[in-house]
C-alpha positions as a LaTeX table, in Angstrom:
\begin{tabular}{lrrr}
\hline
Residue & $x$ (\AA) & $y$ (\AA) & $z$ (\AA) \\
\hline
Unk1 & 118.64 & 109.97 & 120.47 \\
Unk2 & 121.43 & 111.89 & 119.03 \\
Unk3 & 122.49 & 114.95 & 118.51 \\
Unk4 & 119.85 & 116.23 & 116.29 \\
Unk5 & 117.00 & 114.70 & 118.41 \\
Unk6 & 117.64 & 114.70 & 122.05 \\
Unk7 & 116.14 & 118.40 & 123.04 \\
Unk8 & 113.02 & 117.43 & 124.15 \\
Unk9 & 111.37 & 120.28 & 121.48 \\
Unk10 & 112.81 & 118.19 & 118.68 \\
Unk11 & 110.89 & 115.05 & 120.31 \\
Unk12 & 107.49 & 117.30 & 120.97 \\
Unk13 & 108.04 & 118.49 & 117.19 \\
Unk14 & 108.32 & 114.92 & 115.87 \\
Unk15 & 105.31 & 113.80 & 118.82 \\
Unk16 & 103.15 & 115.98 & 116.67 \\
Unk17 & 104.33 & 115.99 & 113.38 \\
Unk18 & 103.82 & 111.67 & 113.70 \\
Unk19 & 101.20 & 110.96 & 116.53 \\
Unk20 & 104.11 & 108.60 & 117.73 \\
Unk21 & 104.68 & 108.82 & 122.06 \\
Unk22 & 107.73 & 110.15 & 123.07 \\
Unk23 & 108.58 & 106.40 & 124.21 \\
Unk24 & 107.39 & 104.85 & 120.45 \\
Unk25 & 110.19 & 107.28 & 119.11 \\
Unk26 & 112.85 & 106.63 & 121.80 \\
Unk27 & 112.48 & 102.45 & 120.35 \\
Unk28 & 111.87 & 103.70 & 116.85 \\
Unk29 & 115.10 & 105.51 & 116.92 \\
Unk30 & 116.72 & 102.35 & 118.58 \\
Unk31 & 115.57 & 100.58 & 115.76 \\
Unk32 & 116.73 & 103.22 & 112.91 \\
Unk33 & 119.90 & 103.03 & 114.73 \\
Unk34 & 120.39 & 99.84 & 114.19 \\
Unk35 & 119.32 & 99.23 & 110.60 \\
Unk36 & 121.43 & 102.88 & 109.44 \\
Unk37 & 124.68 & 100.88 & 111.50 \\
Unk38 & 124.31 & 104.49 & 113.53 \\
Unk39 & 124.87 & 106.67 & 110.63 \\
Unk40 & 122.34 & 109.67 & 110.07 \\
Unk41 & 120.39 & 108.00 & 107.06 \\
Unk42 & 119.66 & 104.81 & 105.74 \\
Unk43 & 119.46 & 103.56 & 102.31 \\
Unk44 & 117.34 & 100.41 & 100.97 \\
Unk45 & 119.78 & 97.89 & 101.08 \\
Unk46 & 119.96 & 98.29 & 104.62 \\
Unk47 & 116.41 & 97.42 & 105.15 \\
Unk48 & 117.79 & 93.44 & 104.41 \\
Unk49 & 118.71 & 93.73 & 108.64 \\
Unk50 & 114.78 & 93.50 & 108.77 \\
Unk51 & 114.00 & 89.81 & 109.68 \\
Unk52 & 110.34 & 90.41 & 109.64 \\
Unk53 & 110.28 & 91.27 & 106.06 \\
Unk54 & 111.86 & 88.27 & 104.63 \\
Unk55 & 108.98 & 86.43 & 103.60 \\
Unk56 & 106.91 & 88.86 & 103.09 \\
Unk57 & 105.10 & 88.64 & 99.40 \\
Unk58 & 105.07 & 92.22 & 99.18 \\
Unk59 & 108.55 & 93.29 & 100.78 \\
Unk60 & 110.11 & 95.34 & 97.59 \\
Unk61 & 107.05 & 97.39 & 97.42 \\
Unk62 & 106.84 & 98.14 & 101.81 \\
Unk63 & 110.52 & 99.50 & 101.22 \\
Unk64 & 110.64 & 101.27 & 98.33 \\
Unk65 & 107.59 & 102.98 & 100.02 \\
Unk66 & 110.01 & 104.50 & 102.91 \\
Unk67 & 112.09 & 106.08 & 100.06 \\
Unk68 & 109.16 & 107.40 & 97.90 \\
Unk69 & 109.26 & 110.90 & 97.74 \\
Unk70 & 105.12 & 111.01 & 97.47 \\
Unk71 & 105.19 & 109.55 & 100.97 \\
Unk72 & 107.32 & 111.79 & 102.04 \\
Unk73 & 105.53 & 114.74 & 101.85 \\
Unk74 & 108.22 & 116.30 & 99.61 \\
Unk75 & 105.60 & 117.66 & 97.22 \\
Unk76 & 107.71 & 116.01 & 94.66 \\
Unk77 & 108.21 & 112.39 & 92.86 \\
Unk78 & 110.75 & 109.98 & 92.35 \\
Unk79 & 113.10 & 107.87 & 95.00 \\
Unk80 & 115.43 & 109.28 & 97.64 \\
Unk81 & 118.39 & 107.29 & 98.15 \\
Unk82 & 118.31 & 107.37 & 101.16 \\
Unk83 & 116.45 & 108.96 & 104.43 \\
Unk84 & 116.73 & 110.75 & 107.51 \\
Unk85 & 115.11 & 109.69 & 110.96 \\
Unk86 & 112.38 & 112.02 & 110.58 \\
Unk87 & 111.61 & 110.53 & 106.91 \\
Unk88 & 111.81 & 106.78 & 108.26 \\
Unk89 & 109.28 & 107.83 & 110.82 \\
Unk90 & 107.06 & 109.90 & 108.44 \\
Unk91 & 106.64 & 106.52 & 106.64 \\
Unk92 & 106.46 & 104.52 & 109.78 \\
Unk93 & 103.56 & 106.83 & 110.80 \\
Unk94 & 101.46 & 105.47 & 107.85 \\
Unk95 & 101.49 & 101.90 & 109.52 \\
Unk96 & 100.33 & 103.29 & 113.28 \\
Unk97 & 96.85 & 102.52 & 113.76 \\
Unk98 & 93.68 & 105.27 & 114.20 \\
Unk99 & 93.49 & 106.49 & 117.45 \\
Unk100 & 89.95 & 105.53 & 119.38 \\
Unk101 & 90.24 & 109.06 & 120.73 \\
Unk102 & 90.18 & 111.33 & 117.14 \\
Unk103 & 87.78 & 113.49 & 115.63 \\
Unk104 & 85.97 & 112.79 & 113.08 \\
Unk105 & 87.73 & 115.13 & 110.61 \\
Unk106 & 91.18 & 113.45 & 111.76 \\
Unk107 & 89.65 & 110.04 & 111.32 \\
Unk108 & 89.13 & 111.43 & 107.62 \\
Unk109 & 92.66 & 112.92 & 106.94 \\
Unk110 & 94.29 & 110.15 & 108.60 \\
Unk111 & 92.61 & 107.41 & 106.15 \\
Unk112 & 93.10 & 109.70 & 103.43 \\
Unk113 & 96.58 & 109.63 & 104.25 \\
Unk114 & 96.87 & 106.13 & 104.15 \\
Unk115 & 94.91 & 105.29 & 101.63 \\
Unk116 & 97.21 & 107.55 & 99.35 \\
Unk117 & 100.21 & 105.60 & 100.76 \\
Unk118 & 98.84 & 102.57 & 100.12 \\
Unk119 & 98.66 & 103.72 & 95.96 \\
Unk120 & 102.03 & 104.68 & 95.72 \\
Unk121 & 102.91 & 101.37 & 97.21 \\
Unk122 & 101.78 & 99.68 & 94.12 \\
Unk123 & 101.94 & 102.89 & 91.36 \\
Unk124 & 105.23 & 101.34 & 90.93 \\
Unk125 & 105.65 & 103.71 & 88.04 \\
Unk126 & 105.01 & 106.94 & 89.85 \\
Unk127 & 102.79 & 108.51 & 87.19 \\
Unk128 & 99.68 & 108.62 & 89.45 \\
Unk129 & 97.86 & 106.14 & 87.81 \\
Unk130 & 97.49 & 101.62 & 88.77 \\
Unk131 & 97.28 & 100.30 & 84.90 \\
Unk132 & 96.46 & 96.45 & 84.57 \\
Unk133 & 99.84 & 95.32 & 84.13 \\
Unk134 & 100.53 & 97.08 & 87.64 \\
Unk135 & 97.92 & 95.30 & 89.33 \\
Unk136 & 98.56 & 91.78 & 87.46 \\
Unk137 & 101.71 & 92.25 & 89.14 \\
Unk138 & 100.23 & 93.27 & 92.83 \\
Unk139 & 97.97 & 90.07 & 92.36 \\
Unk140 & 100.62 & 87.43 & 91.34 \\
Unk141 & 103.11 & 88.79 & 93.82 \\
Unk142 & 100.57 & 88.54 & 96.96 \\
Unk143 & 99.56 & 84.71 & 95.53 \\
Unk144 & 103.51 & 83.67 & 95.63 \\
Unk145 & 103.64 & 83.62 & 98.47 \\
Unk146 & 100.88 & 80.82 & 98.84 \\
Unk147 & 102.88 & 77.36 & 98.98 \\
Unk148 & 99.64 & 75.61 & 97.63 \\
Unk149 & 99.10 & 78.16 & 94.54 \\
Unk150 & 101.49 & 77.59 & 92.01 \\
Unk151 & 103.16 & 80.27 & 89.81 \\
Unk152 & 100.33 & 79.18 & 86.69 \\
Unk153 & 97.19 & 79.05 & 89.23 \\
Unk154 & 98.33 & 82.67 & 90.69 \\
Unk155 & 98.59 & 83.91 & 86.89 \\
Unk156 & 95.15 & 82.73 & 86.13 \\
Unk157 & 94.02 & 84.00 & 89.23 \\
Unk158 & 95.52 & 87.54 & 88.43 \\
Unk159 & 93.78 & 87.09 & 85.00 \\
Unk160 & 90.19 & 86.41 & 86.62 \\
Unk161 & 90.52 & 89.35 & 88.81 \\
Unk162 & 92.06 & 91.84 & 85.97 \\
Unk163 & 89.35 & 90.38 & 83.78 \\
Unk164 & 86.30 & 91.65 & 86.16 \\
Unk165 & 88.41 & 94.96 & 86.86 \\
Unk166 & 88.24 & 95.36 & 82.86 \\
Unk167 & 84.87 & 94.90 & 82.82 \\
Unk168 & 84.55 & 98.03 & 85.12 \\
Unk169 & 87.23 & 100.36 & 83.51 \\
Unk170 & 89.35 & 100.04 & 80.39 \\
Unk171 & 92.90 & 99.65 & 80.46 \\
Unk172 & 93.50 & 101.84 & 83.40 \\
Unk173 & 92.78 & 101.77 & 87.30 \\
Unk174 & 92.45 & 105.03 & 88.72 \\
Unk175 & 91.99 & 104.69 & 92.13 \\
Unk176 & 89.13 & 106.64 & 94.59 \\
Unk177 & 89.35 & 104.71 & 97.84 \\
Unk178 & 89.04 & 101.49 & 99.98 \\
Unk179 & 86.44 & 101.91 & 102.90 \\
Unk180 & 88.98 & 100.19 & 104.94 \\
Unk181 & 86.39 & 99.61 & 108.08 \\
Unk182 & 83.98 & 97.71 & 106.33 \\
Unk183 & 84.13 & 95.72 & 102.92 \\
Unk184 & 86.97 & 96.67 & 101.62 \\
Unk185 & 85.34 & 97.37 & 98.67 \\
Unk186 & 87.74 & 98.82 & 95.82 \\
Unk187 & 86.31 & 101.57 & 94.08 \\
Unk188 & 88.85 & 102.95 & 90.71 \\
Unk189 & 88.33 & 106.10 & 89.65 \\
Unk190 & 90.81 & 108.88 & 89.60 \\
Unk191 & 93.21 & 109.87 & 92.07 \\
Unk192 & 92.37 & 113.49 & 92.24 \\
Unk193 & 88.82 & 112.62 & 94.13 \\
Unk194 & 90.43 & 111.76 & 97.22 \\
Unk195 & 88.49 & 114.72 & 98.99 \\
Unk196 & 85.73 & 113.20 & 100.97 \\
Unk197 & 85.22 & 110.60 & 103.62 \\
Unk198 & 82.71 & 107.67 & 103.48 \\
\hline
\end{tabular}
């Protein structure tokens, strides 16, 4: 994998630090190979190699997630400009799904953990907060990609569903969680409650 990753306690250390398989990292550094052109990092442009994300509505928010400094467990905020192997498969971790064989209090820090990725995906300004004007822009961005909803009907759309949101909390979303399993019911509160499982 490299010079950096081949001793097999660099690939234990990554096994735990991720939950990936030895194997998952062996093709996830084939992949990162590829997309870096086999240099040591990779910056965002390079993430245009990645045929699946194309036509994906959503595809400027999924990468500037991988160079997000909140998802990388940096303690810190703001964009790298590029990231190591280790980072890309911090961030890839986010996307690997629970494990039938965890705990229950790993079931809870591992939806915490995405559930916190999943609002700095779309706290586009990094302040900790989804305003309206962030999620009018979630909404209209998901709808374009509907052939059959045109850029007017995905605007009133994004109005309907900012309207009710209003009607819950003025001018700000501050968001608790998502019980992911279930309704996917949206709850917005603030960030900082993040503490307890449902």
């Amino acid at each position: 994998m490299g010079a950096s990753h081949t001793l097999p306690l660099e690939i234990e250390e990554l096994v735990h630090k991720t939950g990936f398989t030895s194997e998952q990292i062996e093709h996830l550094h084939k992949r990162f190979k590829y997309l870096s052109g086999n240099q040591p990092t990779i910056r965002q442009d390079q993430f245009d190699r990645v045929q699946d994300l194309e036509s994906n509505p959503i595809r400027s928010k999924i990468v500037n997630a991988f160079f997000d400094k909140r998802n990388l467990r940096t303690g810190t905020r703001g964009f790298a400009e590029e990231i190591n192997f280790e980072e890309f498969l911090t961030i890839m971790s986010y996307f690997r799904p629970m494990e039938g064989k965890m705990d229950e209090e790993q079931v809870c820090h591992c939806r915490k953990e995405k559930l916190r990725f999943l609002f700095h995906m779309y706290d586009s300004d990094n302040d900790g907060k989804i305003n309206l004007e962030e999620y009018r822009h979630v909404v209209e961005e998901l709808l374009s990609g509907n052939p059959h909803i045109g850029k007017e009907a995905a605007r009133s759309i994004a109005d309907g569903a900012m309207m009710e949101a209003a009607s819950i909390c003025v001018g700000q979303m501050i968001w608790e969680g998502i019980d992911i399993e279930t309704t996917m019911h949206v709850r917005f509160l603030n960030m900082d409650t993040i503490t307890s499982c449902r």
